XYZ file of C-alpha atoms in Angstrom:
654
model
C 174.090 -5.310 75.458
C 173.263 -3.816 72.046
C 176.406 -5.471 70.631
C 175.203 -8.870 71.855
C 171.871 -8.373 70.119
C 173.692 -7.399 66.919
C 175.889 -10.527 67.104
C 172.832 -12.720 67.574
C 171.034 -11.005 64.697
C 174.059 -11.603 62.476
C 174.021 -15.297 63.424
C 170.359 -15.516 62.405
C 171.035 -13.784 59.078
C 173.884 -16.213 58.415
C 171.697 -19.188 59.386
C 173.983 -19.914 62.335
C 171.213 -19.843 64.941
C 170.920 -23.628 64.632
C 174.631 -23.958 65.406
C 174.392 -25.243 68.985
C 178.088 -24.607 69.612
C 177.873 -20.972 68.497
C 174.726 -20.297 70.518
C 176.204 -22.045 73.549
C 179.305 -19.863 73.395
C 177.102 -16.758 73.137
C 175.098 -17.926 76.159
C 178.360 -18.542 78.011
C 179.513 -14.999 77.289
C 176.167 -13.477 78.294
C 175.842 -15.539 81.474
C 179.393 -15.416 82.804
C 181.091 -12.309 81.421
C 180.957 -9.055 83.392
C 179.943 -7.401 80.125
C 177.150 -9.895 79.507
C 173.486 -9.956 80.416
C 172.053 -12.913 82.310
C 168.475 -12.160 81.309
C 169.439 -12.188 77.633
C 171.417 -15.419 78.161
C 168.284 -17.024 79.602
C 166.251 -15.815 76.641
C 168.758 -17.389 74.229
C 168.814 -20.582 76.275
C 165.028 -20.975 76.057
C 165.263 -20.859 72.250
C 167.458 -23.986 72.098
C 165.306 -27.082 71.439
C 167.626 -29.565 73.180
C 170.379 -27.905 75.216
C 173.303 -30.127 76.121
C 174.869 -30.589 79.550
C 177.451 -27.884 78.939
C 174.757 -25.318 78.143
C 172.662 -26.343 81.155
C 175.715 -25.983 83.382
C 176.493 -22.563 81.926
C 173.087 -21.034 82.637
C 172.841 -22.695 86.079
C 176.294 -21.389 86.947
C 175.395 -17.889 85.777
C 172.407 -17.690 88.122
C 174.294 -19.345 91.009
C 176.840 -16.501 90.823
C 174.168 -13.801 90.544
C 171.696 -12.176 92.904
C 169.046 -14.601 91.591
C 170.231 -17.985 92.929
C 166.646 -19.274 93.097
C 166.627 -19.333 89.290
C 169.631 -21.648 89.434
C 167.618 -24.222 91.392
C 164.593 -23.833 89.101
C 166.780 -24.497 86.068
C 168.373 -27.480 87.812
C 164.913 -29.003 88.307
C 164.116 -28.337 84.636
C 167.351 -30.057 83.712
C 166.402 -33.170 85.681
C 162.942 -33.262 84.092
C 164.488 -33.024 80.624
C 166.303 -36.326 81.224
C 169.711 -34.620 81.160
C 171.484 -35.950 84.248
C 173.882 -33.546 85.997
C 177.597 -34.224 85.984
C 180.366 -33.332 88.418
C 180.467 -29.791 87.010
C 176.759 -29.211 87.704
C 176.660 -30.006 91.409
C 179.060 -27.282 92.664
C 176.910 -24.543 91.126
C 173.693 -25.951 92.589
C 175.330 -26.351 96.006
C 176.471 -22.735 95.836
C 172.932 -21.590 95.000
C 171.555 -23.569 97.962
C 174.122 -21.950 100.257
C 173.126 -18.474 99.030
C 169.473 -19.272 99.675
C 170.170 -21.037 102.983
C 168.137 -23.871 101.444
C 168.940 -26.828 103.702
C 166.306 -29.277 102.416
C 167.170 -28.669 98.766
C 170.852 -28.964 99.626
C 170.301 -32.268 101.365
C 168.531 -33.606 98.267
C 171.471 -32.548 96.108
C 173.759 -34.320 98.587
C 171.703 -37.482 98.052
C 172.179 -37.214 94.287
C 175.932 -36.856 94.798
C 175.955 -40.032 96.895
C 173.977 -41.923 94.231
C 176.411 -40.703 91.602
C 179.272 -42.151 93.650
C 180.958 -38.754 93.875
C 180.991 -38.575 97.673
C 184.808 -38.706 97.715
C 185.185 -35.657 95.485
C 186.895 -33.191 97.817
C 185.615 -30.197 95.840
C 181.996 -31.303 96.286
C 182.514 -32.221 99.949
C 183.943 -28.764 100.646
C 180.925 -27.200 98.971
C 178.552 -29.294 101.101
C 180.412 -28.399 104.298
C 180.006 -24.733 103.403
C 176.329 -25.296 102.529
C 175.447 -26.999 105.822
C 177.390 -24.435 107.826
C 175.614 -21.593 105.989
C 172.289 -23.158 106.968
C 173.337 -23.262 110.624
C 173.657 -27.063 110.519
C 177.149 -27.044 111.936
C 176.883 -30.574 113.366
C 176.051 -31.959 109.912
C 178.946 -29.973 108.460
C 181.327 -31.350 111.120
C 180.098 -34.919 110.527
C 180.838 -34.520 106.830
C 184.241 -33.049 107.637
C 185.162 -35.835 110.065
C 183.968 -38.551 107.649
C 185.915 -37.237 104.689
C 188.935 -39.318 103.769
C 190.206 -36.505 101.546
C 190.679 -33.174 103.288
C 192.570 -30.212 101.997
C 193.126 -26.738 103.379
C 189.801 -25.613 101.915
C 188.052 -28.343 103.943
C 189.597 -27.065 107.165
C 188.824 -23.451 106.334
C 185.239 -24.306 105.362
C 184.420 -25.906 108.722
C 186.382 -23.185 110.530
C 184.325 -20.558 108.709
C 181.178 -22.489 109.659
C 181.980 -22.287 113.360
C 182.777 -18.603 112.973
C 179.493 -17.818 111.218
C 177.581 -19.655 113.951
C 179.373 -17.589 116.611
C 181.040 -20.690 118.088
C 184.449 -19.113 118.503
C 185.647 -21.529 121.188
C 185.106 -24.451 118.817
C 186.706 -22.444 116.024
C 189.684 -21.695 118.257
C 190.205 -25.402 119.058
C 190.044 -26.324 115.392
C 192.372 -23.457 114.485
C 194.941 -24.706 117.010
C 194.718 -28.247 115.540
C 195.464 -27.043 112.029
C 198.983 -27.884 110.823
C 198.751 -26.128 107.465
C 197.138 -22.753 108.452
C 197.172 -20.128 105.726
C 196.191 -16.481 105.566
C 192.546 -17.472 104.961
C 192.460 -19.371 108.272
C 193.826 -16.362 110.154
C 191.349 -14.058 108.429
C 188.434 -16.306 109.406
C 189.448 -16.159 113.064
C 189.993 -12.403 113.045
C 186.643 -11.901 111.347
C 184.945 -14.147 113.905
C 186.198 -12.157 116.882
C 185.399 -8.914 115.076
C 181.787 -10.029 114.536
C 181.482 -10.740 118.257
C 182.787 -7.240 119.008
C 185.987 -8.547 120.608
C 188.160 -5.989 118.869
C 191.151 -6.566 121.180
C 191.316 -10.284 120.407
C 190.900 -9.584 116.704
C 193.787 -7.088 116.775
C 195.932 -9.498 118.788
C 195.560 -12.168 116.091
C 196.113 -9.566 113.372
C 199.416 -8.599 114.992
C 200.441 -12.292 115.271
C 199.815 -13.126 111.607
C 202.940 -14.440 109.846
C 201.729 -12.942 106.557
C 198.802 -10.683 105.717
C 196.870 -10.021 102.550
C 194.638 -7.089 101.650
C 191.607 -8.875 103.098
C 193.338 -9.097 106.497
C 193.641 -5.322 106.611
C 190.106 -4.847 105.310
C 188.658 -7.050 108.048
C 190.378 -5.037 110.786
C 189.412 -1.704 109.232
C 185.780 -2.827 109.121
C 185.994 -4.180 112.677
C 187.185 -0.847 114.079
C 184.505 0.996 112.110
C 181.704 -1.224 113.448
C 182.869 -0.449 116.980
C 182.726 3.285 116.217
C 186.510 3.627 116.333
C 186.879 5.670 113.162
C 190.299 7.085 114.046
C 191.745 3.593 114.546
C 190.088 2.454 111.340
C 191.556 5.366 109.362
C 194.993 4.908 110.934
C 195.057 1.292 109.794
C 193.831 2.305 106.348
C 196.681 4.815 106.043
C 199.205 2.099 107.015
C 198.062 -0.399 104.368
C 200.855 -1.444 101.997
C 198.312 -1.824 99.189
C 194.599 -1.110 98.832
C 191.833 -2.527 96.696
C 188.310 -1.328 96.031
C 187.067 -3.136 99.163
C 189.560 -1.153 101.277
C 188.393 2.171 99.898
C 184.750 1.180 100.055
C 185.129 -0.001 103.661
C 186.640 3.232 104.963
C 184.198 5.408 102.978
C 181.267 3.403 104.333
C 182.680 3.683 107.849
C 182.631 7.488 107.701
C 179.259 7.618 105.921
C 177.609 5.397 108.531
C 179.549 7.063 111.339
C 177.851 10.417 110.748
C 180.833 12.064 109.041
C 179.616 12.489 105.455
C 182.046 15.311 104.607
C 184.999 13.040 105.363
C 183.366 10.216 103.405
C 183.095 12.395 100.296
C 186.675 13.605 100.702
C 187.846 9.975 100.795
C 185.790 9.233 97.695
C 187.617 12.045 95.880
C 190.943 10.499 96.982
C 189.775 7.126 95.711
C 188.992 8.533 92.276
C 192.353 10.335 92.173
C 193.994 6.976 92.939
C 192.379 5.650 89.713
C 190.368 3.111 91.701
C 186.963 2.254 90.247
C 184.201 2.327 92.898
C 181.885 -0.630 93.371
C 178.182 -0.695 94.224
C 178.845 -0.428 97.955
C 180.997 2.662 97.426
C 178.316 4.317 95.314
C 175.609 3.658 97.909
C 177.796 5.090 100.695
C 178.694 8.272 98.818
C 175.065 8.783 97.804
C 174.134 8.401 101.475
C 176.736 11.028 102.365
C 175.336 13.401 99.749
C 171.871 12.801 101.210
C 173.066 13.640 104.727
C 174.682 16.874 103.553
C 172.063 17.830 100.996
C 174.911 17.908 98.461
C 172.810 17.793 95.302
C 175.539 18.744 92.811
C 177.869 16.019 94.055
C 175.044 13.506 94.147
C 174.070 14.395 90.584
C 177.694 13.958 89.452
C 177.818 10.506 91.052
C 174.548 9.597 89.326
C 176.038 10.733 86.027
C 179.157 8.648 86.698
C 177.003 5.568 87.364
C 175.147 6.101 84.080
C 178.343 6.562 82.085
C 180.365 3.767 83.698
C 179.772 0.051 83.472
C 178.555 -0.266 87.068
C 175.516 -2.494 87.127
C 172.649 -0.521 88.628
C 170.667 -2.723 90.996
C 167.703 -1.957 93.244
C 170.032 -0.904 96.085
C 171.661 1.848 94.008
C 168.286 2.924 92.615
C 166.878 3.203 96.137
C 169.961 5.158 97.252
C 169.402 7.577 94.346
C 165.758 8.061 95.317
C 166.801 8.727 98.910
C 169.570 11.131 97.872
C 167.390 13.229 95.580
C 164.555 13.345 98.117
C 166.853 14.432 100.946
C 168.393 17.064 98.681
C 164.920 18.493 98.096
C 164.719 17.289 94.484
C 161.495 15.325 94.795
C 160.783 15.371 91.051
C 164.120 13.660 90.370
C 163.338 11.037 93.009
C 159.857 10.425 91.574
C 161.293 10.172 88.061
C 163.628 7.349 89.111
C 160.902 5.646 91.127
C 158.456 5.732 88.208
C 161.018 4.139 85.868
C 161.750 1.170 88.129
C 160.921 -2.111 86.417
C 160.193 -3.716 89.772
C 159.773 -2.011 93.127
C 160.762 -3.746 96.331
C 159.795 -2.612 99.818
C 162.949 -0.505 100.114
C 162.186 1.551 96.990
C 158.584 2.168 98.117
C 159.803 3.084 101.607
C 162.425 5.536 100.315
C 159.870 7.295 98.124
C 157.202 7.465 100.856
C 159.725 8.804 103.369
C 161.082 11.279 100.825
C 157.644 12.701 100.085
C 156.893 13.008 103.805
C 160.212 14.772 104.468
C 159.513 17.295 101.724
C 156.112 18.191 103.122
C 154.069 16.143 100.650
C 152.278 14.194 103.356
C 149.090 13.524 101.397
C 151.041 12.214 98.403
C 153.092 9.995 100.718
C 149.920 8.442 102.139
C 148.456 7.992 98.649
C 151.645 6.218 97.594
C 151.395 3.950 100.625
C 147.916 2.983 99.414
C 149.378 2.147 95.992
C 152.043 0.048 97.712
C 149.363 -1.959 99.517
C 147.395 -2.381 96.283
C 150.557 -3.679 94.580
C 150.786 -6.413 97.201
C 154.131 -5.227 98.618
C 154.274 -5.785 102.355
C 155.543 -2.697 104.211
C 158.238 -2.985 106.859
C 158.848 -1.088 110.081
C 160.713 1.711 108.303
C 157.822 2.194 105.874
C 155.520 2.975 108.774
C 157.972 5.531 110.134
C 157.559 7.414 106.840
C 153.780 7.010 106.924
C 153.498 8.289 110.499
C 155.846 11.199 109.724
C 153.559 12.131 106.823
C 150.601 12.152 109.223
C 152.585 14.281 111.679
C 153.537 16.961 109.153
C 149.938 17.162 107.924
C 148.365 17.116 111.387
C 146.392 13.939 110.628
C 146.010 12.645 114.185
C 143.194 10.129 113.686
C 144.809 8.799 110.534
C 148.067 8.346 112.440
C 146.229 6.257 115.037
C 144.758 4.164 112.227
C 148.147 3.417 110.687
C 149.779 2.835 114.080
C 147.175 0.170 114.853
C 147.230 -1.262 111.309
C 150.952 -1.835 111.623
C 150.322 -4.445 114.320
C 146.876 -5.843 113.532
C 147.281 -6.192 109.755
C 151.030 -6.582 109.188
C 152.179 -8.062 112.489
C 154.898 -5.439 112.995
C 155.580 -4.627 116.627
C 156.091 -0.886 117.154
C 159.670 0.263 117.714
C 160.798 3.329 119.590
C 160.698 5.305 116.322
C 156.977 4.579 115.908
C 156.191 5.642 119.460
C 158.220 8.761 118.780
C 156.179 9.533 115.667
C 152.915 9.190 117.588
C 154.181 11.435 120.388
C 155.179 13.963 117.728
C 151.759 13.749 116.029
C 149.929 14.339 119.295
C 152.347 17.030 120.451
C 152.133 19.024 117.231
C 148.338 18.890 117.419
C 148.429 20.306 120.944
C 147.114 17.106 122.522
C 149.867 17.156 125.115
C 148.119 15.278 127.928
C 147.227 12.527 125.468
C 150.847 12.377 124.334
C 152.042 12.051 127.936
C 149.471 9.359 128.724
C 150.391 7.425 125.567
C 154.107 7.610 126.313
C 153.730 6.563 129.951
C 151.780 3.450 128.914
C 154.240 2.472 126.176
C 157.376 0.274 126.373
C 159.352 3.441 125.530
C 158.266 5.249 128.703
C 161.861 5.763 129.854
C 163.190 7.030 126.522
C 164.658 10.498 127.015
C 164.465 11.372 123.313
C 160.698 10.852 123.270
C 160.201 12.906 126.424
C 162.305 15.553 124.700
C 159.724 15.534 121.907
C 157.021 16.218 124.497
C 159.106 19.034 125.962
C 159.464 20.558 122.495
C 155.691 20.423 122.084
C 155.314 22.199 125.444
C 157.498 24.999 124.054
C 155.414 25.234 120.868
C 152.134 25.416 122.785
C 153.485 27.489 125.714
C 152.464 24.860 128.273
C 154.776 25.858 131.123
C 153.187 23.669 133.782
C 153.565 20.437 131.832
C 156.944 21.633 130.563
C 158.214 21.912 134.144
C 157.030 18.361 134.925
C 158.560 16.883 131.799
C 161.743 18.935 132.230
C 162.262 17.613 135.777
C 161.747 14.053 134.530
C 164.229 14.549 131.710
C 166.886 16.013 133.987
C 166.621 12.862 136.115
C 166.885 10.642 133.024
C 169.671 12.597 131.300
C 171.263 15.007 133.782
C 174.101 15.904 131.400
C 172.066 16.609 128.252
C 172.470 20.325 127.599
C 169.561 20.375 125.152
C 167.071 19.708 127.963
C 168.182 22.757 129.956
C 168.176 24.969 126.874
C 164.665 23.919 125.866
C 163.276 24.278 129.377
C 164.811 27.738 129.741
C 163.333 28.690 126.358
C 159.881 27.628 127.575
C 160.214 29.998 130.520
C 161.574 32.753 128.272
C 158.710 32.396 125.825
C 156.179 33.354 128.512
C 158.401 36.025 130.055
C 159.508 34.132 133.180
C 163.066 35.418 132.906
C 164.164 34.599 136.441
C 163.210 30.934 136.016
C 164.878 30.841 132.627
C 168.050 32.305 134.115
C 168.022 29.751 136.975
C 167.903 26.880 134.492
C 170.815 28.358 132.533
C 172.811 28.822 135.744
C 172.121 25.191 136.681
C 173.368 24.192 133.251
C 176.516 26.304 133.664
C 177.158 24.869 137.151
C 177.396 21.444 135.522
C 179.773 22.792 132.850
C 177.379 21.760 130.089
C 177.712 23.361 126.661
C 174.836 23.912 124.253
C 175.011 21.758 121.121
C 176.135 24.152 118.392
C 173.854 24.740 115.446
C 175.486 23.822 112.156
C 174.203 24.653 108.686
C 175.632 23.382 105.410
C 175.234 24.826 101.932
C 176.565 23.504 98.637
C 178.022 26.080 96.251
C 179.468 24.996 92.907
C 179.952 21.411 94.068
C 181.616 22.241 97.396
C 179.845 21.919 100.743
C 180.490 24.732 103.244
C 179.558 24.453 106.925
C 178.658 27.370 109.197
C 178.342 27.547 112.970
C 176.583 30.230 114.988
C 178.728 33.366 115.034
C 181.444 31.648 112.997
C 184.011 33.846 111.255
C 186.475 31.299 109.904
C 185.155 31.322 106.347
C 187.478 32.918 103.788
C 184.662 35.317 102.773
C 183.531 36.066 106.331
C 183.786 39.832 105.875
C 181.510 39.769 102.820
C 179.071 37.440 104.591
C 178.705 39.741 107.595
C 178.316 42.785 105.349
C 175.495 40.931 103.597
C 173.922 40.122 106.971
C 173.974 43.837 107.850
C 172.264 44.614 104.551
C 169.654 41.913 105.229
C 169.022 43.278 108.741
C 168.530 46.807 107.355
C 166.057 45.656 104.697
C 164.197 43.514 107.238
C 163.732 46.494 109.556
C 162.221 48.486 106.685
C 159.480 45.829 106.590
C 158.862 46.207 110.312
C 160.690 43.043 111.331
C 161.575 42.791 115.025
C 164.051 40.029 116.008
C 162.739 37.322 118.323
C 165.431 37.421 121.013
C 163.569 35.434 123.673
C 165.989 32.473 123.550
C 168.936 34.816 124.219
C 169.069 34.866 128.003
C 172.422 36.373 128.771
C 172.729 39.624 130.668
C 173.495 41.700 127.588
C 171.923 44.699 125.942
C 169.061 44.305 123.477
C 171.267 45.339 120.555
C 173.727 42.572 121.354
C 170.870 40.093 121.623
C 169.760 41.065 118.140
C 173.269 40.441 116.831
C 173.346 37.019 118.535
C 170.104 35.992 116.814
C 171.192 37.490 113.478
C 174.329 35.336 113.477
C 172.600 31.944 113.648
C 174.198 29.350 111.381
C 171.354 29.180 108.835
C 171.396 32.967 108.408
C 175.142 32.849 107.737
C 174.606 30.094 105.166
C 171.796 32.005 103.460
C 173.912 35.176 103.313
C 176.754 33.189 101.762
C 174.317 31.762 99.235
C 173.138 35.257 98.279
C 176.677 36.465 97.548
C 177.864 33.240 95.869
C 175.026 31.902 93.735
C 173.654 33.438 90.561
C 170.320 35.216 90.660
C 167.422 32.809 90.436
C 169.366 29.821 91.797
C 167.601 28.459 94.901
C 169.522 28.687 98.173
C 169.567 25.243 99.790
C 170.609 24.846 103.420
C 170.769 21.753 105.634
C 170.620 22.318 109.416
C 171.453 19.780 112.125
C 168.846 21.156 114.564
C 165.261 22.350 114.378
C 165.124 25.753 112.691
C 164.255 28.426 115.275
C 161.215 30.718 114.986
C 163.299 33.809 114.211
C 165.280 32.111 111.437
C 162.033 30.753 110.028
C 160.568 34.264 109.932
C 163.721 35.748 108.426
C 163.894 33.074 105.726
C 160.312 33.868 104.698
C 161.110 37.576 104.472
C 164.371 37.018 102.558
C 162.501 34.956 99.969
C 160.208 37.928 99.444
C 162.774 40.758 99.607
C 165.290 39.103 97.278
C 162.726 37.264 95.141
C 164.656 34.082 95.833
C 163.570 30.597 96.763
C 165.169 29.515 100.044
C 165.068 25.863 101.041
C 166.041 24.710 104.531
C 166.095 21.092 105.618
C 166.160 20.914 109.387
C 166.131 17.726 111.437
C 162.351 17.413 111.035
C 161.273 18.490 107.569
C 162.001 20.558 104.472
C 160.954 24.208 104.479
C 160.378 25.703 101.022
C 160.303 29.511 101.330
C 158.894 31.485 98.430
C 157.263 34.948 98.217
C 157.238 35.332 101.995
C 155.529 31.998 102.683
C 156.736 28.561 103.817
C 155.546 25.186 102.600
C 155.134 24.000 106.200
C 152.493 26.702 106.779
C 154.327 27.530 110.012
C 153.599 24.036 111.346
C 156.837 22.192 111.894
């Protein structure tokens, strides 16, 4: 960009700024080159007193190919008002912009101009109009244009075929496909993509197998289709079989693992991609940042951010929002705020990411203040925004404020509550000990049969030692989800917490009779750019012996402070000493011990846990932060816990 400015400055010094040809070529470079800058091209364009048709076409084309197609139409209108009539090179760009915007009325007006210009037999323009009408869902108009065209080429056939596919009319697409005499790889890809979008993976694979020739896109479509159906193994198998791969192939498989809840595998694939000398695109960057966010892998996320800054990847609002989300979920709120504050324009997604990030990190009041700023800025929140707002209320214990926002969501913004919003309200009420109110609210809501929300109520019963309600909710949950091991574990823990050991043991025996296994706790910690995962009692780590020696040291120093392990959740018929060992070997304690032996003094220990941190681990983390004078940060499935000097940021309310 700086080079472009220097070139323009040189032109001015040499009195070449009045040279319309030179300026036009500079605009062309700025508007159409991947190294250019469309905003700067527009600025140069506005300085020309009387731009010619070529220059108008250049700037209109630039915007039609960008993420700002509306500007293309605005410039087209300006062109008409300036008495410069469009030519055959203008119309395709305007049609493309209309298709991007799904602007049927504007497109129809452009069609009228084409008819007046006598260009209605231009096959290139007709193909563009077919695509435009199909994109707007006007498939009958597209078909009428197709049938009335005296000049059809393969693009014409593929355009109407693609139109049927996008409208979900696969039977019509199939008939047209069978009529085609000149089918090419694009036609086959359209059909495969159509069946994939409908979730008919078998039909898509059948056509894929029948293809006479395939290109990279054919493979990419099938890889994406398997991923969308949750068939990651099939997707990866196909990826491994590809004769050649492009950036879309790599990005597709990385995104599949990132969105499929396997962030470690996604990051490993990203490393392979870089080793293959393949440059990632924006979609790749967003997916790997999402994976870093899931794992709390700050070092890797920071490296990716650095790569984005140093490379020529154009940073758009999607990448910026992904960076905010990554830093927030890695516990680096200041980094997230720094990016947010520098944004030239903030869309709803950026505001939402920042509000949710503040809430997750225990800054509930700041999150609510930011929501107020969002409203003042005139940005309309979406459903996800309110999830962040309600979570902020929950972590702060703001019950009445939560009710206010829950009602505002519908009355002011017209957003119907989703299951996530009902879940937030149940959580708010449950945390505040208003259990009967939570039950009444849930029973009267559309989510009254949602097992996850009743599980939230059951968790609140454990927190507040409400055995009677816990029994009622537990029985209901077992009927709703008889094979969910977490229900039995939580119910047995409720009994154990009040000393009803026989009842706790009966629940565990019922669980064992159904051959149900408890979901294992998993904790991840990043050390020197590598993420290590620990499971309860795990001994597969290469430094397991050192880790367990450190745990023994921790246990000894804890006892000197009078610490007594909370072994109530350990219900097996074993001796007290063995119970203490079972609690001591929870996954987050293993991760913390590894952090103590692996990280330099003063470096915070950051752990991400897949479950809610238990009371004993919470207590131990507080004491470790005091004994070792070390900040310990744990992100569980609910919130961040910042442990320092024997205290936690959640104030024991989580």
